[in-house]
Amino acid sequence: MKETEVIFSMERIVVQGGNPLKGCLRINGAKNSAVALLAASALTDAEVVLDNLPEISDVNVMLEILKAIGMNVTRLGQFEWRIAAGKQLSGQTPENLAVKLRASYYFLGSLLAKKGKVNVALPGGCKIGSRPIDQHLKGFQALNVACLLEDGQVKLSTDHLQGGHIFFDMSTVGATINVMLAASMAEGTTIMENAALEPEVIDIANFINAMGGKVKGAGTETIRVTGVKYFGSCTYSCIPDRIEAGTFMLAAAASGGDVTLTNVIPEHLEAVTAKLRESGMEVIPTLDSIRVKSTGRPKAVNIKTLPHPGFPTDLQAPAMAFFGLAEGSSVFNETIYESRFGHAEELNQMGANIKVDGQTAIVQGVKRYRGSFVTAANLRAGACLIIAGLAAEGTTTISGIEHIDRGYDRIVERLQTIGADIKRQEFFSNMSAETIQN
Ligand code: EPU
């Protein structure tokens, strides 16, 4: 070993393919709701209890930020947390935590509402495109807020948060939620047009209302928020994760299995249900469960990612693992992010036949994948590789699994309960001290 090299241990996931998934699995709370609910909990001086929060690293980071800004955070149960305001709330989130995930930007909205002044480092998150925040800033500006980007920080301040009228240039989940948080304590009424329709937006609106807020129209393109002076306490349960559910639906089908997922809202899964049915799979929903039963090799289908209720971009990579095994050729069109096809190269390494051209991928189905060494470059790419590994012949070893842990709660252990041959494995690697610092 060179003097400047350091040996460190990492984990990877090892999947032995070929076991059809069978049985029943409970779906956990939605990552993209949970992270916003946690930021929203800073709005109130009273205490709130949030239930059904998934045990994932993105939630842990949001809890750490809450503690760092002065909130009291207590775990009440596996998925249940009590959040209570401390004596003093800081308007500055720690940079080392904020850069770890996208959702740290929700503290812009909630702390602006609460304190009139907030600094948050530019957010991190999956590297899947440029991901600007211009619509968030445009929304805040409409509420009489001065916005400054300086030293990698977003700095917002106002002496009087005033309701405004915003027309978003595109459907954006993040900006819709963020402006809703800020507007919830502004004077007067804010009207947001071309608001995002995602279930997570409705979940945050319901939580704000449960604390005593006045949000109307969430789930439609026009949301009206009338500001209140104070929020109270409540107990609130996060919605189930439609992306986790969709991932397990595709995994069940790709493995040739028969799996029932419980604690789901089937209406949130209509886009993936439609594509699975179009491919010939059986999908049987009840009030709060959904069963996916493989009928053999799927037929190819075309997929275009769109804002809700269209096919979610977050299921594009998991779906590609499944349709890579279809009979015929599928066309995937990614319209939300400009570089979210990185997983295609890894799938090709496993024997897939995918050609990417800009925002389009032509997926020529192959009969089987072969196990390989692959790397998860982001969260959903990781889920895609697990699905491919479950369906492959032989052993697939996936590194980069810290991305998967950001958004899938104990995915290895839970897949084991429905028959997957999958485990985490520690391995040792060496890296130069210089690389680690960078
Ligand atoms: N956009 C802008 N300007 C903005 C905001 C968004 O140009 O100010 C663009 C984005 O670059 C993107 C599109 O609008 O092209 C949609 O972005 P949106 O704001 O809806 O995405 P987000 O809020 O940053 C959330 C999820 C993503 C999910 C998208 C779309 C969280 C923490 N993240 O991101 O989840 O892909 O909505 O549904 O809620 C994931 O879970 O893997 C993930 C990436």
CSV table of C-alpha atoms and ligand atoms in Angstrom, one decimal:
chain,number,residue,atom,x,y,z
A,1,MET,CA,0.0,0.0,0.0
A,2,LYS,CA,1.3,3.5,-0.9
A,3,GLU,CA,1.8,5.9,2.0
A,4,THR,CA,-1.1,8.1,0.9
A,5,GLU,CA,-3.6,5.3,0.6
A,6,VAL,CA,-6.3,4.5,3.1
A,7,ILE,CA,-8.1,1.1,3.4
A,8,PHE,CA,-11.8,1.4,4.2
A,9,SER,CA,-14.7,-0.9,4.4
A,10,MET,CA,-17.8,-0.5,2.2
A,11,GLU,CA,-20.9,-2.6,1.6
A,12,ARG,CA,-22.3,-4.0,-1.6
A,13,ILE,CA,-25.3,-6.0,-2.4
A,14,VAL,CA,-25.0,-9.6,-3.8
A,15,VAL,CA,-28.0,-11.1,-5.6
A,16,GLN,CA,-28.2,-14.7,-6.7
A,17,GLY,CA,-30.8,-14.5,-9.5
A,18,GLY,CA,-33.5,-17.0,-10.4
A,19,ASN,CA,-35.8,-17.1,-7.4
A,20,PRO,CA,-39.4,-16.0,-8.2
A,21,LEU,CA,-40.5,-13.6,-5.5
A,22,LYS,CA,-43.6,-15.0,-3.6
A,23,GLY,CA,-45.6,-13.7,-0.6
A,24,CYS,CA,-46.7,-10.6,1.0
A,25,LEU,CA,-44.8,-7.3,1.8
A,26,ARG,CA,-45.8,-4.2,3.6
A,27,ILE,CA,-45.0,-0.9,1.8
A,28,ASN,CA,-43.4,1.8,4.0
A,29,GLY,CA,-43.9,5.5,4.1
A,30,ALA,CA,-43.1,7.7,1.1
A,31,LYS,CA,-39.6,9.1,1.1
A,32,ASN,CA,-40.6,12.2,-0.9
A,33,SER,CA,-43.4,13.0,1.4
A,34,ALA,CA,-41.6,12.1,4.7
A,35,VAL,CA,-38.7,14.5,3.9
A,36,ALA,CA,-41.1,17.4,3.2
A,37,LEU,CA,-43.3,16.6,6.3
A,38,LEU,CA,-40.2,16.8,8.5
A,39,ALA,CA,-39.3,20.3,7.1
A,40,ALA,CA,-43.0,21.3,7.5
A,41,SER,CA,-42.9,20.3,11.1
A,42,ALA,CA,-40.7,23.3,11.8
A,43,LEU,CA,-43.7,25.6,11.1
A,44,THR,CA,-45.3,24.9,14.4
A,45,ASP,CA,-44.4,25.9,18.0
A,46,ALA,CA,-46.5,23.0,19.3
A,47,GLU,CA,-45.6,19.4,19.1
A,48,VAL,CA,-46.4,17.1,16.2
A,49,VAL,CA,-46.3,13.3,15.9
A,50,LEU,CA,-45.4,11.9,12.5
A,51,ASP,CA,-46.0,8.3,11.8
A,52,ASN,CA,-45.2,5.9,8.9
A,53,LEU,CA,-41.8,7.6,8.3
A,54,PRO,CA,-39.5,5.2,6.5
A,55,GLU,CA,-36.1,4.2,8.0
A,56,ILE,CA,-33.9,5.6,5.3
A,57,SER,CA,-30.8,7.8,5.3
A,58,ASP,CA,-32.6,10.8,3.7
A,59,VAL,CA,-35.1,10.8,6.6
A,60,ASN,CA,-32.2,10.5,9.1
A,61,VAL,CA,-30.5,13.5,7.5
A,62,MET,CA,-33.7,15.6,7.7
A,63,LEU,CA,-34.0,14.6,11.4
A,64,GLU,CA,-30.4,15.7,12.0
A,65,ILE,CA,-31.1,19.1,10.4
A,66,LEU,CA,-34.2,19.5,12.6
A,67,LYS,CA,-32.1,18.9,15.7
A,68,ALA,CA,-29.4,21.2,14.4
A,69,ILE,CA,-31.8,24.1,13.9
A,70,GLY,CA,-33.1,23.7,17.5
A,71,MET,CA,-36.1,21.3,17.3
A,72,ASN,CA,-36.5,18.4,19.8
A,73,VAL,CA,-36.8,15.1,18.0
A,74,THR,CA,-37.9,11.9,19.8
A,75,ARG,CA,-38.4,8.5,18.4
A,76,LEU,CA,-41.7,7.0,19.6
A,77,GLY,CA,-41.8,3.8,17.6
A,78,GLN,CA,-40.2,2.2,14.5
A,79,PHE,CA,-41.7,4.7,12.1
A,80,GLU,CA,-43.1,7.2,14.6
A,81,TRP,CA,-41.4,10.5,15.7
A,82,ARG,CA,-42.3,13.4,17.9
A,83,ILE,CA,-41.1,16.7,16.8
A,84,ALA,CA,-41.3,19.7,19.1
A,85,ALA,CA,-40.0,23.2,18.9
A,86,GLY,CA,-37.0,24.1,21.1
A,87,LYS,CA,-36.5,27.5,22.7
A,88,GLN,CA,-34.8,29.1,19.7
A,89,LEU,CA,-35.0,28.2,16.1
A,90,SER,CA,-32.1,28.9,13.8
A,91,GLY,CA,-32.6,30.1,10.3
A,92,GLN,CA,-29.3,28.5,9.2
A,93,THR,CA,-29.1,24.8,8.3
A,94,PRO,CA,-25.7,23.1,8.6
A,95,GLU,CA,-24.1,23.0,5.1
A,96,ASN,CA,-22.6,19.5,5.6
A,97,LEU,CA,-26.1,18.1,6.1
A,98,ALA,CA,-28.0,20.2,3.6
A,99,VAL,CA,-25.8,19.2,0.7
A,100,LYS,CA,-26.5,15.5,1.3
A,101,LEU,CA,-30.0,15.6,-0.2
A,102,ARG,CA,-32.4,17.5,-2.4
A,103,ALA,CA,-35.1,17.9,0.3
A,104,SER,CA,-33.0,20.1,2.5
A,105,TYR,CA,-34.4,22.9,0.3
A,106,TYR,CA,-37.8,22.5,2.0
A,107,PHE,CA,-36.3,24.3,5.0
A,108,LEU,CA,-36.3,27.4,2.8
A,109,GLY,CA,-40.1,27.4,2.7
A,110,SER,CA,-40.7,26.4,6.3
A,111,LEU,CA,-38.0,28.6,8.0
A,112,LEU,CA,-38.8,31.6,5.8
A,113,ALA,CA,-42.4,31.3,7.0
A,114,LYS,CA,-41.3,31.0,10.6
A,115,LYS,CA,-38.4,33.4,10.8
A,116,GLY,CA,-38.5,35.7,7.7
A,117,LYS,CA,-34.9,34.9,7.1
A,118,VAL,CA,-33.2,31.7,6.1
A,119,ASN,CA,-29.9,30.4,4.6
A,120,VAL,CA,-29.7,26.9,3.1
A,121,ALA,CA,-26.8,25.4,1.1
A,122,LEU,CA,-27.7,24.6,-2.5
A,123,PRO,CA,-29.3,21.1,-2.3
A,124,GLY,CA,-27.7,17.8,-3.3
A,125,GLY,CA,-29.6,14.7,-4.4
A,126,CYS,CA,-29.3,12.2,-7.3
A,127,LYS,CA,-27.1,13.4,-10.2
A,128,ILE,CA,-29.7,13.0,-12.9
A,129,GLY,CA,-29.7,16.4,-14.7
A,130,SER,CA,-29.2,20.1,-13.9
A,131,ARG,CA,-32.1,20.4,-11.4
A,132,PRO,CA,-32.4,24.2,-11.1
A,133,ILE,CA,-34.4,25.9,-8.4
A,134,ASP,CA,-35.5,29.0,-10.4
A,135,GLN,CA,-39.3,28.2,-9.8
A,136,HIS,CA,-38.8,28.0,-6.1
A,137,LEU,CA,-37.1,31.5,-6.1
A,138,LYS,CA,-39.8,32.9,-8.5
A,139,GLY,CA,-42.4,31.7,-6.1
A,140,PHE,CA,-40.7,33.2,-3.0
A,141,GLN,CA,-40.2,36.5,-4.8
A,142,ALA,CA,-43.9,36.7,-5.5
A,143,LEU,CA,-44.3,36.6,-1.7
A,144,ASN,CA,-42.2,39.7,-1.2
A,145,VAL,CA,-39.0,37.8,-0.5
A,146,ALA,CA,-35.4,38.9,-1.4
A,147,CYS,CA,-33.5,35.9,-2.8
A,148,LEU,CA,-29.7,35.8,-3.1
A,149,LEU,CA,-27.4,33.0,-4.3
A,150,GLU,CA,-24.1,33.5,-2.6
A,151,ASP,CA,-21.2,31.2,-1.6
A,152,GLY,CA,-23.2,28.1,-2.5
A,153,GLN,CA,-26.0,29.2,-0.2
A,154,VAL,CA,-29.6,30.2,-1.0
A,155,LYS,CA,-30.3,33.3,1.2
A,156,LEU,CA,-33.9,34.4,1.6
A,157,SER,CA,-35.2,37.3,3.7
A,158,THR,CA,-38.3,39.4,4.0
A,159,ASP,CA,-39.7,41.9,6.5
A,160,HIS,CA,-43.2,41.1,5.5
A,161,LEU,CA,-44.3,37.8,3.9
A,162,GLN,CA,-47.2,38.7,1.7
A,163,GLY,CA,-49.5,36.3,-0.3
A,164,GLY,CA,-49.0,36.5,-4.0
A,165,HIS,CA,-49.9,35.0,-7.4
A,166,ILE,CA,-47.6,32.5,-9.0
A,167,PHE,CA,-47.8,30.7,-12.4
A,168,PHE,CA,-45.2,27.9,-12.5
A,169,ASP,CA,-43.4,27.5,-15.8
A,170,MET,CA,-43.5,23.7,-15.4
A,171,SER,CA,-45.0,21.1,-13.1
A,172,THR,CA,-42.6,21.0,-10.2
A,173,VAL,CA,-43.2,19.1,-7.0
A,174,GLY,CA,-40.4,20.8,-5.1
A,175,ALA,CA,-41.4,24.4,-5.9
A,176,THR,CA,-45.1,23.7,-5.3
A,177,ILE,CA,-44.4,22.3,-1.9
A,178,ASN,CA,-41.8,24.9,-1.0
A,179,VAL,CA,-44.0,27.9,-1.9
A,180,MET,CA,-47.0,26.2,-0.1
A,181,LEU,CA,-44.8,26.1,3.0
A,182,ALA,CA,-43.8,29.7,2.8
A,183,ALA,CA,-47.3,30.9,1.9
A,184,SER,CA,-48.8,29.0,4.8
A,185,MET,CA,-47.8,31.8,7.2
A,186,ALA,CA,-47.9,34.8,4.7
A,187,GLU,CA,-50.4,37.5,5.1
A,188,GLY,CA,-53.4,37.0,2.8
A,189,THR,CA,-53.9,34.4,0.1
A,190,THR,CA,-51.4,32.9,-2.3
A,191,ILE,CA,-52.6,31.4,-5.5
A,192,MET,CA,-50.3,28.9,-7.2
A,193,GLU,CA,-51.2,28.0,-10.8
A,194,ASN,CA,-49.9,25.0,-12.8
A,195,ALA,CA,-49.2,23.4,-9.4
A,196,ALA,CA,-47.8,19.9,-9.4
A,197,LEU,CA,-50.5,17.1,-8.9
A,198,GLU,CA,-48.3,14.5,-7.2
A,199,PRO,CA,-49.8,12.7,-4.1
A,200,GLU,CA,-46.8,14.1,-2.1
A,201,VAL,CA,-48.1,17.6,-2.6
A,202,ILE,CA,-51.5,16.6,-1.3
A,203,ASP,CA,-49.9,14.9,1.7
A,204,ILE,CA,-48.0,18.0,2.7
A,205,ALA,CA,-51.1,20.2,2.2
A,206,ASN,CA,-53.1,17.8,4.5
A,207,PHE,CA,-50.4,18.0,7.1
A,208,ILE,CA,-50.4,21.8,7.0
A,209,ASN,CA,-54.2,21.7,7.4
A,210,ALA,CA,-54.0,19.2,10.2
A,211,MET,CA,-51.7,21.7,12.1
A,212,GLY,CA,-54.3,24.4,11.5
A,213,GLY,CA,-53.3,25.8,8.1
A,214,LYS,CA,-55.6,26.8,5.2
A,215,VAL,CA,-54.6,25.1,2.0
A,216,LYS,CA,-57.2,24.4,-0.6
A,217,GLY,CA,-57.0,22.7,-4.0
A,218,ALA,CA,-53.9,20.5,-3.5
A,219,GLY,CA,-54.1,17.7,-6.1
A,220,THR,CA,-55.4,20.2,-8.7
A,221,GLU,CA,-53.5,22.7,-10.8
A,222,THR,CA,-54.6,25.6,-8.7
A,223,ILE,CA,-53.7,25.7,-5.0
A,224,ARG,CA,-54.9,28.5,-2.7
A,225,VAL,CA,-53.1,29.0,0.5
A,226,THR,CA,-54.3,31.5,3.1
A,227,GLY,CA,-51.7,32.3,5.7
A,228,VAL,CA,-52.2,31.7,9.4
A,229,LYS,CA,-50.3,33.3,12.3
A,230,TYR,CA,-49.8,30.1,14.3
A,231,PHE,CA,-49.9,26.4,13.9
A,232,GLY,CA,-51.0,23.9,16.5
A,233,SER,CA,-50.2,20.2,17.2
A,234,CYS,CA,-51.4,17.1,15.4
A,235,THR,CA,-50.7,13.5,14.7
A,236,TYR,CA,-50.2,12.7,11.1
A,237,SER,CA,-49.4,9.5,9.1
A,238,CYS,CA,-47.2,9.8,5.9
A,239,ILE,CA,-48.7,8.2,2.8
A,240,PRO,CA,-47.3,4.9,1.5
A,241,ASP,CA,-44.4,5.1,-1.0
A,242,ARG,CA,-45.8,4.7,-4.5
A,243,ILE,CA,-42.2,4.5,-5.9
A,244,GLU,CA,-41.2,1.8,-3.5
A,245,ALA,CA,-44.5,-0.1,-4.3
A,246,GLY,CA,-43.9,0.3,-8.0
A,247,THR,CA,-40.3,-1.0,-7.6
A,248,PHE,CA,-41.5,-4.1,-5.8
A,249,MET,CA,-44.3,-4.6,-8.4
A,250,LEU,CA,-41.7,-4.6,-11.2
A,251,ALA,CA,-39.4,-6.9,-9.1
A,252,ALA,CA,-42.2,-9.4,-8.6
A,253,ALA,CA,-43.0,-9.4,-12.3
A,254,ALA,CA,-39.3,-9.6,-13.4
A,255,SER,CA,-38.6,-12.5,-11.2
A,256,GLY,CA,-41.6,-14.5,-12.5
A,257,GLY,CA,-43.2,-14.2,-9.1
A,258,ASP,CA,-46.5,-13.6,-7.3
A,259,VAL,CA,-46.4,-10.9,-4.7
A,260,THR,CA,-49.1,-9.0,-2.7
A,261,LEU,CA,-48.1,-5.5,-1.5
A,262,THR,CA,-50.0,-4.2,1.5
A,263,ASN,CA,-50.4,-0.6,2.9
A,264,VAL,CA,-50.6,0.9,-0.6
A,265,ILE,CA,-53.0,3.4,-2.3
A,266,PRO,CA,-53.7,1.6,-5.6
A,267,GLU,CA,-54.8,4.9,-7.3
A,268,HIS,CA,-51.3,6.2,-6.9
A,269,LEU,CA,-50.0,3.2,-8.9
A,270,GLU,CA,-52.2,3.4,-11.9
A,271,ALA,CA,-49.5,4.3,-14.4
A,272,VAL,CA,-47.3,1.3,-13.5
A,273,THR,CA,-50.3,-0.9,-13.2
A,274,ALA,CA,-51.4,0.0,-16.7
A,275,LYS,CA,-47.9,-0.7,-18.2
A,276,LEU,CA,-47.6,-4.1,-16.4
A,277,ARG,CA,-51.1,-5.1,-17.7
A,278,GLU,CA,-50.2,-3.9,-21.2
A,279,SER,CA,-47.2,-6.2,-21.0
A,280,GLY,CA,-49.4,-9.1,-20.1
A,281,MET,CA,-48.9,-9.3,-16.3
A,282,GLU,CA,-51.8,-9.8,-13.9
A,283,VAL,CA,-52.3,-6.9,-11.5
A,284,ILE,CA,-55.1,-7.2,-8.9
A,285,PRO,CA,-55.8,-4.2,-6.7
A,286,THR,CA,-58.0,-4.2,-3.6
A,287,LEU,CA,-58.7,-1.2,-1.4
A,288,ASP,CA,-55.3,-1.0,0.2
A,289,SER,CA,-53.2,-3.8,-1.4
A,290,ILE,CA,-52.0,-4.8,-4.9
A,291,ARG,CA,-51.1,-8.2,-6.2
A,292,VAL,CA,-48.7,-8.7,-9.1
A,293,LYS,CA,-48.6,-12.1,-10.7
A,294,SER,CA,-46.2,-12.9,-13.5
A,295,THR,CA,-47.7,-14.7,-16.6
A,296,GLY,CA,-44.3,-15.3,-18.2
A,297,ARG,CA,-42.2,-13.3,-20.5
A,298,PRO,CA,-43.6,-9.7,-20.9
A,299,LYS,CA,-44.6,-8.0,-24.1
A,300,ALA,CA,-42.7,-4.9,-25.0
A,301,VAL,CA,-44.4,-1.5,-24.3
A,302,ASN,CA,-43.4,2.1,-24.8
A,303,ILE,CA,-42.9,4.3,-21.7
A,304,LYS,CA,-42.9,8.1,-21.6
A,305,THR,CA,-42.2,9.7,-18.2
A,306,LEU,CA,-44.5,12.5,-17.2
A,307,PRO,CA,-45.6,14.5,-14.2
A,308,HIS,CA,-48.4,12.7,-12.1
A,309,PRO,CA,-50.6,11.0,-13.1
A,310,GLY,CA,-48.3,10.0,-16.0
A,311,PHE,CA,-45.6,7.4,-15.7
A,312,PRO,CA,-43.2,8.5,-12.9
A,313,THR,CA,-39.6,9.3,-13.8
A,314,ASP,CA,-38.6,7.6,-10.5
A,315,LEU,CA,-39.8,4.3,-11.9
A,316,GLN,CA,-38.2,4.6,-15.3
A,317,ALA,CA,-35.0,2.8,-14.3
A,318,PRO,CA,-36.8,0.0,-12.4
A,319,ALA,CA,-39.1,-0.4,-15.4
A,320,MET,CA,-36.2,-0.6,-17.8
A,321,ALA,CA,-34.8,-3.6,-15.9
A,322,PHE,CA,-38.2,-5.4,-16.4
A,323,PHE,CA,-38.8,-4.4,-20.0
A,324,GLY,CA,-35.2,-5.2,-21.0
A,325,LEU,CA,-36.5,-8.8,-20.7
A,326,ALA,CA,-39.6,-8.3,-22.9
A,327,GLU,CA,-40.4,-9.9,-26.2
A,328,GLY,CA,-39.9,-7.2,-28.7
A,329,SER,CA,-38.6,-3.6,-28.6
A,330,SER,CA,-39.7,-0.9,-26.1
A,331,VAL,CA,-39.1,2.8,-26.5
A,332,PHE,CA,-38.4,4.7,-23.3
A,333,ASN,CA,-38.7,8.5,-23.5
A,334,GLU,CA,-37.5,10.4,-20.4
A,335,THR,CA,-39.1,13.9,-20.4
A,336,ILE,CA,-38.4,15.1,-16.8
A,337,TYR,CA,-34.6,14.8,-16.4
A,338,GLU,CA,-32.0,15.2,-19.1
A,339,SER,CA,-29.6,12.5,-17.9
A,340,ARG,CA,-31.4,9.7,-16.3
A,341,PHE,CA,-30.4,6.7,-18.5
A,342,GLY,CA,-27.0,5.9,-16.8
A,343,HIS,CA,-28.4,2.5,-15.7
A,344,ALA,CA,-28.8,1.4,-19.3
A,345,GLU,CA,-25.0,0.9,-19.6
A,346,GLU,CA,-25.0,-1.2,-16.4
A,347,LEU,CA,-27.9,-3.3,-17.8
A,348,ASN,CA,-26.0,-3.8,-21.0
A,349,GLN,CA,-23.2,-5.2,-19.0
A,350,MET,CA,-25.6,-7.8,-17.7
A,351,GLY,CA,-26.6,-8.7,-21.3
A,352,ALA,CA,-29.3,-6.2,-22.1
A,353,ASN,CA,-29.6,-4.6,-25.5
A,354,ILE,CA,-30.3,-0.9,-24.9
A,355,LYS,CA,-29.3,2.0,-27.1
A,356,VAL,CA,-29.6,5.5,-25.7
A,357,ASP,CA,-29.9,8.5,-27.9
A,358,GLY,CA,-30.5,11.7,-25.9
A,359,GLN,CA,-33.8,11.5,-24.1
A,360,THR,CA,-34.8,8.2,-25.8
A,361,ALA,CA,-33.7,4.6,-25.1
A,362,ILE,CA,-34.5,1.8,-27.4
A,363,VAL,CA,-34.8,-1.3,-25.3
A,364,GLN,CA,-34.6,-4.5,-27.4
A,365,GLY,CA,-35.7,-7.3,-25.1
A,366,VAL,CA,-33.3,-10.2,-24.4
A,367,LYS,CA,-34.3,-13.6,-23.0
A,368,ARG,CA,-32.2,-13.3,-19.9
A,369,TYR,CA,-29.6,-11.2,-18.1
A,370,ARG,CA,-26.3,-12.7,-16.7
A,371,GLY,CA,-25.0,-11.8,-13.3
A,372,SER,CA,-22.2,-9.2,-13.4
A,373,PHE,CA,-20.4,-6.6,-11.3
A,374,VAL,CA,-22.3,-3.3,-11.6
A,375,THR,CA,-22.5,0.1,-9.9
A,376,ALA,CA,-25.5,2.0,-8.8
A,377,ALA,CA,-24.9,5.6,-9.8
A,378,ASN,CA,-28.1,6.9,-8.1
A,379,LEU,CA,-31.0,5.7,-6.0
A,380,ARG,CA,-33.4,4.5,-8.7
A,381,ALA,CA,-30.5,3.1,-10.8
A,382,GLY,CA,-29.7,1.0,-7.8
A,383,ALA,CA,-33.3,-0.4,-7.6
A,384,CYS,CA,-33.1,-1.1,-11.4
A,385,LEU,CA,-29.9,-3.2,-10.8
A,386,ILE,CA,-31.5,-5.2,-7.9
A,387,ILE,CA,-34.4,-6.1,-10.2
A,388,ALA,CA,-32.1,-7.1,-13.0
A,389,GLY,CA,-30.1,-9.2,-10.5
A,390,LEU,CA,-33.2,-11.0,-9.2
A,391,ALA,CA,-34.0,-12.0,-12.8
A,392,ALA,CA,-30.5,-12.8,-13.9
A,393,GLU,CA,-28.7,-16.1,-14.3
A,394,GLY,CA,-25.9,-16.2,-11.8
A,395,THR,CA,-24.6,-13.7,-9.3
A,396,THR,CA,-24.9,-9.9,-9.5
A,397,THR,CA,-22.7,-7.7,-7.3
A,398,ILE,CA,-23.9,-4.1,-6.9
A,399,SER,CA,-21.7,-1.4,-5.5
A,400,GLY,CA,-22.7,2.2,-4.8
A,401,ILE,CA,-25.4,1.0,-2.5
A,402,GLU,CA,-25.3,4.0,-0.2
A,403,HIS,CA,-27.6,5.6,-2.9
A,404,ILE,CA,-30.1,2.8,-2.4
A,405,ASP,CA,-30.1,3.3,1.3
A,406,ARG,CA,-31.1,6.9,0.8
A,407,GLY,CA,-34.6,5.8,-0.3
A,408,TYR,CA,-35.4,2.1,0.2
A,409,ASP,CA,-36.0,1.0,3.7
A,410,ARG,CA,-34.1,-2.3,4.5
A,411,ILE,CA,-34.6,-3.5,0.9
A,412,VAL,CA,-32.3,-6.5,1.2
A,413,GLU,CA,-34.0,-7.8,4.4
A,414,ARG,CA,-37.5,-7.3,3.0
A,415,LEU,CA,-36.8,-8.9,-0.3
A,416,GLN,CA,-35.4,-11.9,1.6
A,417,THR,CA,-38.8,-12.3,3.3
A,418,ILE,CA,-40.4,-12.9,-0.1
A,419,GLY,CA,-37.8,-15.4,-1.3
A,420,ALA,CA,-35.0,-13.4,-2.8
A,421,ASP,CA,-31.4,-14.7,-2.5
A,422,ILE,CA,-29.9,-11.4,-1.7
A,423,LYS,CA,-27.4,-10.1,1.0
A,424,ARG,CA,-25.2,-7.3,2.0
A,425,GLN,CA,-21.5,-8.0,1.9
A,426,GLU,CA,-18.7,-6.0,3.4
A,427,PHE,CA,-15.7,-5.4,1.3
A,428,PHE,CA,-12.5,-3.5,1.6
A,429,SER,CA,-11.1,-1.0,-0.8
A,430,ASN,CA,-8.2,1.3,-0.9
A,431,MET,CA,-8.3,4.9,-2.1
A,432,SER,CA,-5.7,7.7,-2.0
A,433,ALA,CA,-6.1,10.1,0.9
A,434,GLU,CA,-6.4,12.9,-1.7
A,435,THR,CA,-9.4,11.3,-3.4
A,436,ILE,CA,-11.2,10.9,0.0
A,437,GLN,CA,-10.7,14.6,0.8
A,438,ASN,CA,-12.1,15.6,-2.6
B,1,EPU,N1,-37.3,22.2,-12.4
B,1,EPU,C1,-36.8,23.4,-12.9
B,1,EPU,N2,-36.8,24.5,-12.0
B,1,EPU,C2,-37.3,24.4,-10.7
B,1,EPU,C3,-37.8,23.2,-10.3
B,1,EPU,C4,-37.8,22.1,-11.1
B,1,EPU,O1,-36.4,23.6,-14.0
B,1,EPU,O2,-37.2,25.4,-10.0
B,1,EPU,C5,-37.4,21.1,-13.3
B,1,EPU,C6,-36.5,20.0,-12.9
B,1,EPU,O3,-35.1,20.2,-13.3
B,1,EPU,C7,-37.1,18.8,-13.5
B,1,EPU,C8,-38.6,19.1,-13.4
B,1,EPU,O4,-38.7,20.5,-13.3
B,1,EPU,O5,-36.7,18.7,-14.8
B,1,EPU,C9,-39.4,18.5,-12.3
B,1,EPU,O6,-38.7,18.7,-11.1
B,1,EPU,P1,-39.4,18.7,-9.7
B,1,EPU,O7,-39.3,20.0,-9.0
B,1,EPU,O8,-40.8,18.1,-9.8
B,1,EPU,O9,-38.5,17.6,-8.9
B,1,EPU,P2,-38.0,17.7,-7.4
B,1,EPU,O10,-39.0,18.3,-6.5
B,1,EPU,O11,-36.6,18.3,-7.4
B,1,EPU,C10,-39.0,15.4,-6.7
B,1,EPU,C11,-38.5,14.2,-6.1
B,1,EPU,C12,-37.8,13.4,-7.2
B,1,EPU,C13,-38.7,13.2,-8.4
B,1,EPU,C14,-39.3,14.5,-8.9
B,1,EPU,C15,-40.3,14.3,-10.0
B,1,EPU,C16,-38.1,14.8,-3.8
B,1,EPU,C17,-37.1,15.0,-2.8
B,1,EPU,N3,-37.6,14.5,-5.0
B,1,EPU,O12,-37.9,16.2,-7.1
B,1,EPU,O13,-37.4,12.2,-6.7
B,1,EPU,O14,-38.0,12.6,-9.5
B,1,EPU,O15,-39.9,15.2,-7.8
B,1,EPU,O16,-41.4,13.5,-9.5
B,1,EPU,O17,-39.3,14.9,-3.6
B,1,EPU,C18,-36.2,10.2,-6.4
B,1,EPU,O18,-36.9,9.9,-5.5
B,1,EPU,O19,-35.4,9.4,-6.9
B,1,EPU,C19,-36.2,11.5,-7.0
B,1,EPU,C20,-35.3,12.0,-7.8
